PDB file of C-alpha atoms in Angstrom:
ATOM      1  CA  MET K   1       0.239  -0.314   0.063  1.00  0.00           C
ATOM      2  CA  ALA K   2       1.160   3.785  -1.047  1.00  0.00           C
ATOM      3  CA  GLN K   3       1.777   6.111   1.822  1.00  0.00           C
ATOM      4  CA  VAL K   4       1.086   9.821   1.553  1.00  0.00           C
ATOM      5  CA  ASN K   5       3.349  11.923   3.425  1.00  0.00           C
ATOM      6  CA  PHE K   6       2.565  15.760   3.691  1.00  0.00           C
ATOM      7  CA  SER K   7       5.196  18.143   5.015  1.00  0.00           C
ATOM      8  CA  GLY K   8       4.505  19.421   8.348  1.00  0.00           C
ATOM      9  CA  GLY K   9       1.337  17.309   9.208  1.00  0.00           C
ATOM     10  CA  LYS K  10      -1.047  19.284   7.733  1.00  0.00           C
ATOM     11  CA  LEU K  11      -3.521  18.384   4.612  1.00  0.00           C
ATOM     12  CA  PRO K  12      -3.451  20.481   1.227  1.00  0.00           C
ATOM     13  CA  THR K  13      -5.938  23.313   1.709  1.00  0.00           C
ATOM     14  CA  THR K  14      -8.142  21.682  -1.225  1.00  0.00           C
ATOM     15  CA  ILE K  15      -8.508  18.335   1.008  1.00  0.00           C
ATOM     16  CA  ARG K  16      -9.400  20.326   3.939  1.00  0.00           C
ATOM     17  CA  ARG K  17     -12.197  22.161   2.307  1.00  0.00           C
ATOM     18  CA  THR K  18     -13.542  19.249   0.635  1.00  0.00           C
ATOM     19  CA  LEU K  19     -13.695  17.055   4.230  1.00  0.00           C
ATOM     20  CA  ALA K  20     -15.283  20.195   5.562  1.00  0.00           C
ATOM     21  CA  GLN K  21     -18.083  20.272   3.342  1.00  0.00           C
ATOM     22  CA  VAL K  22     -18.472  16.477   3.662  1.00  0.00           C
ATOM     23  CA  VAL K  23     -18.935  16.780   7.515  1.00  0.00           C
ATOM     24  CA  ALA K  24     -20.865  20.116   7.042  1.00  0.00           C
ATOM     25  CA  LEU K  25     -23.425  17.865   4.525  1.00  0.00           C
ATOM     26  CA  ALA K  26     -22.960  14.912   6.963  1.00  0.00           C
ATOM     27  CA  LEU K  27     -24.194  17.095  10.019  1.00  0.00           C
ATOM     28  CA  ALA K  28     -27.217  18.928   8.175  1.00  0.00           C
ATOM     29  CA  ILE K  29     -28.409  15.400   7.016  1.00  0.00           C
ATOM     30  CA  ALA K  30     -27.896  13.987  10.824  1.00  0.00           C
ATOM     31  CA  CYS K  31     -30.137  16.943  11.929  1.00  0.00           C
ATOM     32  CA  ALA K  32     -32.759  16.540   9.573  1.00  0.00           C
ATOM     33  CA  VAL K  33     -33.490  13.137  10.097  1.00  0.00           C
ATOM     34  CA  ALA K  34     -33.291  13.842  13.601  1.00  0.00           C
ATOM     35  CA  LEU K  35     -35.726  16.617  13.750  1.00  0.00           C
ATOM     36  CA  ALA K  36     -38.327  14.564  11.670  1.00  0.00           C
ATOM     37  CA  SER K  37     -41.289  13.819  13.480  1.00  0.00           C
ATOM     38  CA  PRO K  38     -43.741  10.891  13.144  1.00  0.00           C
ATOM     39  CA  SER K  39     -45.894  13.149  11.205  1.00  0.00           C
ATOM     40  CA  ASP K  40     -43.149  14.032   8.814  1.00  0.00           C
ATOM     41  CA  ALA K  41     -43.253  10.360   7.465  1.00  0.00           C
ATOM     42  CA  ALA K  42     -47.168  10.224   7.648  1.00  0.00           C
ATOM     43  CA  LYS K  43     -49.136  11.049   4.428  1.00  0.00           C
ATOM     44  CA  LYS K  44     -51.901  12.927   4.214  1.00  0.00           C
ATOM     45  CA  ARG K  45     -55.351  10.449   3.664  1.00  0.00           C
ATOM     46  CA  LYS K  46     -58.062  11.767   1.598  1.00  0.00           C
ATOM     47  CA  TRP K  47     -61.462  11.145   2.577  1.00  0.00           C
ATOM     48  CA  ASN K  48     -63.476  11.907  -0.305  1.00  0.00           C
ATOM     49  CA  SER K  49     -62.994  15.103  -2.563  1.00  0.00           C
ATOM     50  CA  LYS K  50     -65.192  18.009  -3.192  1.00  0.00           C
ATOM     51  CA  SER K  51     -66.383  16.701  -6.291  1.00  0.00           C
ATOM     52  CA  THR K  52     -67.147  13.372  -4.882  1.00  0.00           C
ATOM     53  CA  PRO K  53     -67.790  14.018  -1.093  1.00  0.00           C
ATOM     54  CA  LEU K  54     -69.324  11.787   1.134  1.00  0.00           C
ATOM     55  CA  THR K  55     -72.956  12.080   1.261  1.00  0.00           C
ATOM     56  CA  LEU K  56     -75.660  11.499   3.943  1.00  0.00           C
ATOM     57  CA  LYS K  57     -79.018  10.932   2.350  1.00  0.00           C
ATOM     58  CA  ASP K  58     -82.513  10.156   4.495  1.00  0.00           C
ATOM     59  CA  GLY K  59     -84.385   8.525   1.496  1.00  0.00           C
ATOM     60  CA  ASP K  60     -84.241  10.518  -1.604  1.00  0.00           C
ATOM     61  CA  VAL K  61     -83.441  13.581   0.960  1.00  0.00           C
ATOM     62  CA  LEU K  62     -79.969  15.033   0.476  1.00  0.00           C
ATOM     63  CA  LYS K  63     -78.853  16.142   4.036  1.00  0.00           C
ATOM     64  CA  ALA K  64     -75.259  16.700   4.234  1.00  0.00           C
ATOM     65  CA  GLN K  65     -72.217  16.165   2.631  1.00  0.00           C
ATOM     66  CA  GLY K  66     -68.188  16.329   3.529  1.00  0.00           C
ATOM     67  CA  TYR K  67     -65.016  16.130   2.652  1.00  0.00           C
ATOM     68  CA  GLY K  68     -61.041  16.386   3.622  1.00  0.00           C
ATOM     69  CA  LYS K  69     -57.620  14.630   4.827  1.00  0.00           C
ATOM     70  CA  TRP K  70     -56.588  12.283   7.647  1.00  0.00           C
ATOM     71  CA  THR K  71     -53.276  11.901   9.171  1.00  0.00           C
ATOM     72  CA  ILE K  72     -51.306  10.776  12.251  1.00  0.00           C
ATOM     73  CA  GLY K  73     -49.254  13.766  13.756  1.00  0.00           C
ATOM     74  CA  THR K  74     -47.622  15.209  16.613  1.00  0.00           C
ATOM     75  CA  THR K  75     -49.327  17.763  18.624  1.00  0.00           C
ATOM     76  CA  SER K  76     -48.330  19.591  22.229  1.00  0.00           C
ATOM     77  CA  SER K  77     -51.310  16.635  23.448  1.00  0.00           C
ATOM     78  CA  GLY K  78     -48.581  14.018  21.638  1.00  0.00           C
ATOM     79  CA  THR K  79     -48.958  11.644  18.912  1.00  0.00           C
ATOM     80  CA  ARG K  80     -52.623  12.133  17.405  1.00  0.00           C
ATOM     81  CA  SER K  81     -55.123  10.744  15.102  1.00  0.00           C
ATOM     82  CA  GLN K  82     -55.702  14.216  13.117  1.00  0.00           C
ATOM     83  CA  ALA K  83     -58.925  14.688  10.226  1.00  0.00           C
ATOM     84  CA  TRP K  84     -59.853  18.199   8.752  1.00  0.00           C
ATOM     85  CA  GLY K  85     -62.996  18.443   6.534  1.00  0.00           C
ATOM     86  CA  TYR K  86     -65.396  20.641   4.861  1.00  0.00           C
ATOM     87  CA  LEU K  87     -68.957  20.486   5.359  1.00  0.00           C
ATOM     88  CA  ARG K  88     -72.104  21.624   3.738  1.00  0.00           C
ATOM     89  CA  ASP K  89     -75.502  21.193   4.934  1.00  0.00           C
ATOM     90  CA  ARG K  90     -77.864  19.974   2.016  1.00  0.00           C
ATOM     91  CA  HIS K  91     -81.206  20.124   4.171  1.00  0.00           C
ATOM     92  CA  ALA K  92     -82.327  23.255   5.794  1.00  0.00           C
ATOM     93  CA  ASN K  93     -84.284  21.915   8.480  1.00  0.00           C
ATOM     94  CA  GLY K  94     -82.719  23.743  11.323  1.00  0.00           C
ATOM     95  CA  PHE K  95     -80.139  20.643  12.353  1.00  0.00           C
ATOM     96  CA  ASN K  96     -76.633  21.064  11.904  1.00  0.00           C
ATOM     97  CA  VAL K  97     -74.424  18.685  10.245  1.00  0.00           C
ATOM     98  CA  PHE K  98     -70.840  17.487  11.144  1.00  0.00           C
ATOM     99  CA  TYR K  99     -68.559  14.766  10.166  1.00  0.00           C
ATOM    100  CA  ARG K 100     -67.391  12.384  13.032  1.00  0.00           C
ATOM    101  CA  LEU K 101     -63.320  10.879  12.782  1.00  0.00           C
ATOM    102  CA  ASP K 102     -63.261   7.350  14.466  1.00  0.00           C
ATOM    103  CA  THR K 103     -60.054   6.370  14.913  1.00  0.00           C
ATOM    104  CA  TYR K 104     -59.162   2.433  14.796  1.00  0.00           C
ATOM    105  CA  THR K 105     -55.474   1.045  15.567  1.00  0.00           C
ATOM    106  CA  ASN K 106     -53.926  -2.119  15.302  1.00  0.00           C
ATOM    107  CA  ALA K 107     -53.835  -2.733  18.732  1.00  0.00           C
ATOM    108  CA  GLY K 108     -56.855  -3.646  20.944  1.00  0.00           C
ATOM    109  CA  TYR K 109     -59.161  -5.828  22.774  1.00  0.00           C
ATOM    110  CA  CYS K 110     -61.408  -8.766  21.173  1.00  0.00           C
ATOM    111  CA  LEU K 111     -64.144 -10.246  22.804  1.00  0.00           C
ATOM    112  CA  SER K 112     -65.531 -13.698  21.236  1.00  0.00           C
ATOM    113  CA  PRO K 113     -67.596 -16.328  22.113  1.00  0.00           C
ATOM    114  CA  GLU K 114     -66.769 -19.897  22.681  1.00  0.00           C
ATOM    115  CA  TYR K 115     -65.117 -21.599  19.249  1.00  0.00           C
ATOM    116  CA  VAL K 116     -65.070 -18.075  17.341  1.00  0.00           C
ATOM    117  CA  SER K 117     -61.747 -16.986  17.001  1.00  0.00           C
ATOM    118  CA  CYS K 118     -60.694 -13.375  16.734  1.00  0.00           C
ATOM    119  CA  ASP K 119     -58.829 -12.244  13.376  1.00  0.00           C
ATOM    120  CA  GLN K 120     -59.514  -8.515  13.773  1.00  0.00           C
ATOM    121  CA  VAL K 121     -56.840  -6.318  12.487  1.00  0.00           C
ATOM    122  CA  TRP K 122     -58.232  -2.838  13.119  1.00  0.00           C
ATOM    123  CA  TYR K 123     -59.749  -2.246  16.367  1.00  0.00           C
ATOM    124  CA  PRO K 124     -62.078   0.574  17.605  1.00  0.00           C
ATOM    125  CA  TRP K 125     -60.212   3.269  19.689  1.00  0.00           C
ATOM    126  CA  LYS K 126     -61.710   6.912  20.212  1.00  0.00           C
ATOM    127  CA  HIS K 127     -64.076   9.262  18.024  1.00  0.00           C
ATOM    128  CA  GLU K 128     -64.639  12.938  17.742  1.00  0.00           C
ATOM    129  CA  TYR K 129     -66.328  15.301  15.980  1.00  0.00           C
ATOM    130  CA  SER K 130     -65.936  18.105  13.369  1.00  0.00           C
ATOM    131  CA  ASP K 131     -64.592  21.284  15.243  1.00  0.00           C
ATOM    132  CA  PHE K 132     -65.175  18.863  18.690  1.00  0.00           C
ATOM    133  CA  ASP K 133     -68.936  19.560  18.647  1.00  0.00           C
ATOM    134  CA  LYS K 134     -71.705  17.960  16.412  1.00  0.00           C
ATOM    135  CA  GLU K 135     -73.458  21.170  16.190  1.00  0.00           C
ATOM    136  CA  THR K 136     -70.819  22.084  13.331  1.00  0.00           C
ATOM    137  CA  TRP K 137     -72.402  23.761  10.425  1.00  0.00           C
ATOM    138  CA  ASN K 138     -75.885  24.656   9.074  1.00  0.00           C
ATOM    139  CA  LYS K 139     -74.898  26.255   5.733  1.00  0.00           C
ATOM    140  CA  GLU K 140     -76.033  25.418   1.935  1.00  0.00           C
ATOM    141  CA  TYR K 141     -72.432  26.098   0.666  1.00  0.00           C
ATOM    142  CA  TRP K 142     -69.026  24.653   1.839  1.00  0.00           C
ATOM    143  CA  SER K 143     -67.662  25.113   5.223  1.00  0.00           C
ATOM    144  CA  PRO K 144     -64.929  26.699   6.025  1.00  0.00           C
ATOM    145  CA  LYS K 145     -62.061  23.937   7.291  1.00  0.00           C
ATOM    146  CA  PHE K 146     -62.941  22.094  10.674  1.00  0.00           C
ATOM    147  CA  TYR K 147     -60.597  20.183  12.591  1.00  0.00           C
ATOM    148  CA  ALA K 148     -60.947  16.665  15.099  1.00  0.00           C
ATOM    149  CA  SER K 149     -58.340  14.714  16.760  1.00  0.00           C
ATOM    150  CA  THR K 150     -58.014  11.854  18.607  1.00  0.00           C
ATOM    151  CA  SER K 151     -55.297   9.880  20.603  1.00  0.00           C
ATOM    152  CA  VAL K 152     -54.060   6.754  19.524  1.00  0.00           C
ATOM    153  CA  SER K 153     -53.559   3.686  21.257  1.00  0.00           C
ATOM    154  CA  PRO K 154     -50.335   3.415  23.363  1.00  0.00           C
ATOM    155  CA  GLY K 155     -50.322  -0.379  22.606  1.00  0.00           C
ATOM    156  CA  GLY K 156     -50.506   0.196  18.787  1.00  0.00           C
ATOM    157  CA  SER K 157     -47.930   1.339  16.200  1.00  0.00           C
ATOM    158  CA  TYR K 158     -50.584   1.687  13.058  1.00  0.00           C
ATOM    159  CA  ALA K 159     -53.908   3.881  12.751  1.00  0.00           C
ATOM    160  CA  ARG K 160     -56.259   4.700  10.283  1.00  0.00           C
ATOM    161  CA  GLY K 161     -59.660   7.244  10.284  1.00  0.00           C
ATOM    162  CA  ARG K 162     -63.013   6.180   9.769  1.00  0.00           C
ATOM    163  CA  MET K 163     -64.868   9.328   8.148  1.00  0.00           C
ATOM    164  CA  ARG K 164     -68.820   9.813   8.473  1.00  0.00           C
ATOM    165  CA  VAL K 165     -70.987  12.635   7.662  1.00  0.00           C
ATOM    166  CA  GLY K 166     -73.986  12.988  10.385  1.00  0.00           C
ATOM    167  CA  GLU K 167     -77.091  15.350  10.699  1.00  0.00           C
ATOM    168  CA  SER K 168     -77.822  15.957  14.478  1.00  0.00           C
ATOM    169  CA  ASN K 169     -81.720  16.001  15.133  1.00  0.00           C
ATOM    170  CA  ARG K 170     -83.799  15.180  18.050  1.00  0.00           C
ATOM    171  CA  GLY K 171     -83.694  11.760  17.707  1.00  0.00           C
ATOM    172  CA  PRO K 172     -80.779   9.487  16.906  1.00  0.00           C
ATOM    173  CA  ASP K 173     -78.524  11.182  14.390  1.00  0.00           C
ATOM    174  CA  SER K 174     -78.092  10.199  11.037  1.00  0.00           C
ATOM    175  CA  TYR K 175     -74.936   9.034   9.490  1.00  0.00           C
ATOM    176  CA  SER K 176     -73.876   8.320   5.883  1.00  0.00           C
ATOM    177  CA  GLY K 177     -72.120   5.843   4.822  1.00  0.00           C
ATOM    178  CA  SER K 178     -68.054   4.771   6.100  1.00  0.00           C
ATOM    179  CA  LYS K 179     -64.946   6.127   4.161  1.00  0.00           C
ATOM    180  CA  TYR K 180     -62.050   4.191   5.648  1.00  0.00           C
ATOM    181  CA  THR K 181     -58.764   5.594   5.260  1.00  0.00           C
ATOM    182  CA  LYS K 182     -55.271   3.751   4.376  1.00  0.00           C
ATOM    183  CA  GLY K 183     -53.395   3.583   7.616  1.00  0.00           C
ATOM    184  CA  ASN K 184     -50.241   5.390   8.578  1.00  0.00           C
ATOM    185  CA  PRO K 185     -47.729   4.060  11.198  1.00  0.00           C
ATOM    186  CA  TYR K 186     -47.159   6.268  14.479  1.00  0.00           C
TER     187      TYR K 186
END
C-alpha cells in the first residue's frame, strides 16, 4: 500500500475544504433526520373530495356532504389521529351537520364467544366530531376547514380513520356510509 506524506503534518487546503464540506453535509443530514417527527413520515390521506363528497341521504332527501384529509401527527397533546374537513348542509331543516372521526388502531381487545377466533386487524379506539362539536355547520355552501383529533392507542403502532358525515337532530343522529382511510404508522 502506498503512503502519502505531507510536509508539516497538514493536509492541503483543497482536501481540508472538501472534508469540511462533507462533514457539514453529514451533520445537516443527521440534524434533518433527528428533527423529523412521525407526522413528517405520515401521509395525509384523503377522505373523499369536493367533486365526490361523502354524502348523507335520508331516503331521497340529500342531507349533508363532507370531504377532507386525515393523518397521524404530533401535537402538544402527543401523537394524534387528525382530520380536517369541509361540510355542506344540503337540507335547511334547522339541524346542523358534522363529520365524525373514528380512530382505529392495530392494538385492542377482541371478545368472542366460544369456538370463534379473533382475527381482527383494526380495533376501534376513540372518536371525535368536527370542531369537537356535533353542532358544526348549517349552511348550504361549503364550510371553512374544521378540525378533529383523537389520541391513538399506546399499545399500537398503526392507525387509520373512519370518516362519516352526520346530521344532529332530536332523535338518533343520521349518518352517511363510512369512508376508511389507508393507515399510517405512529
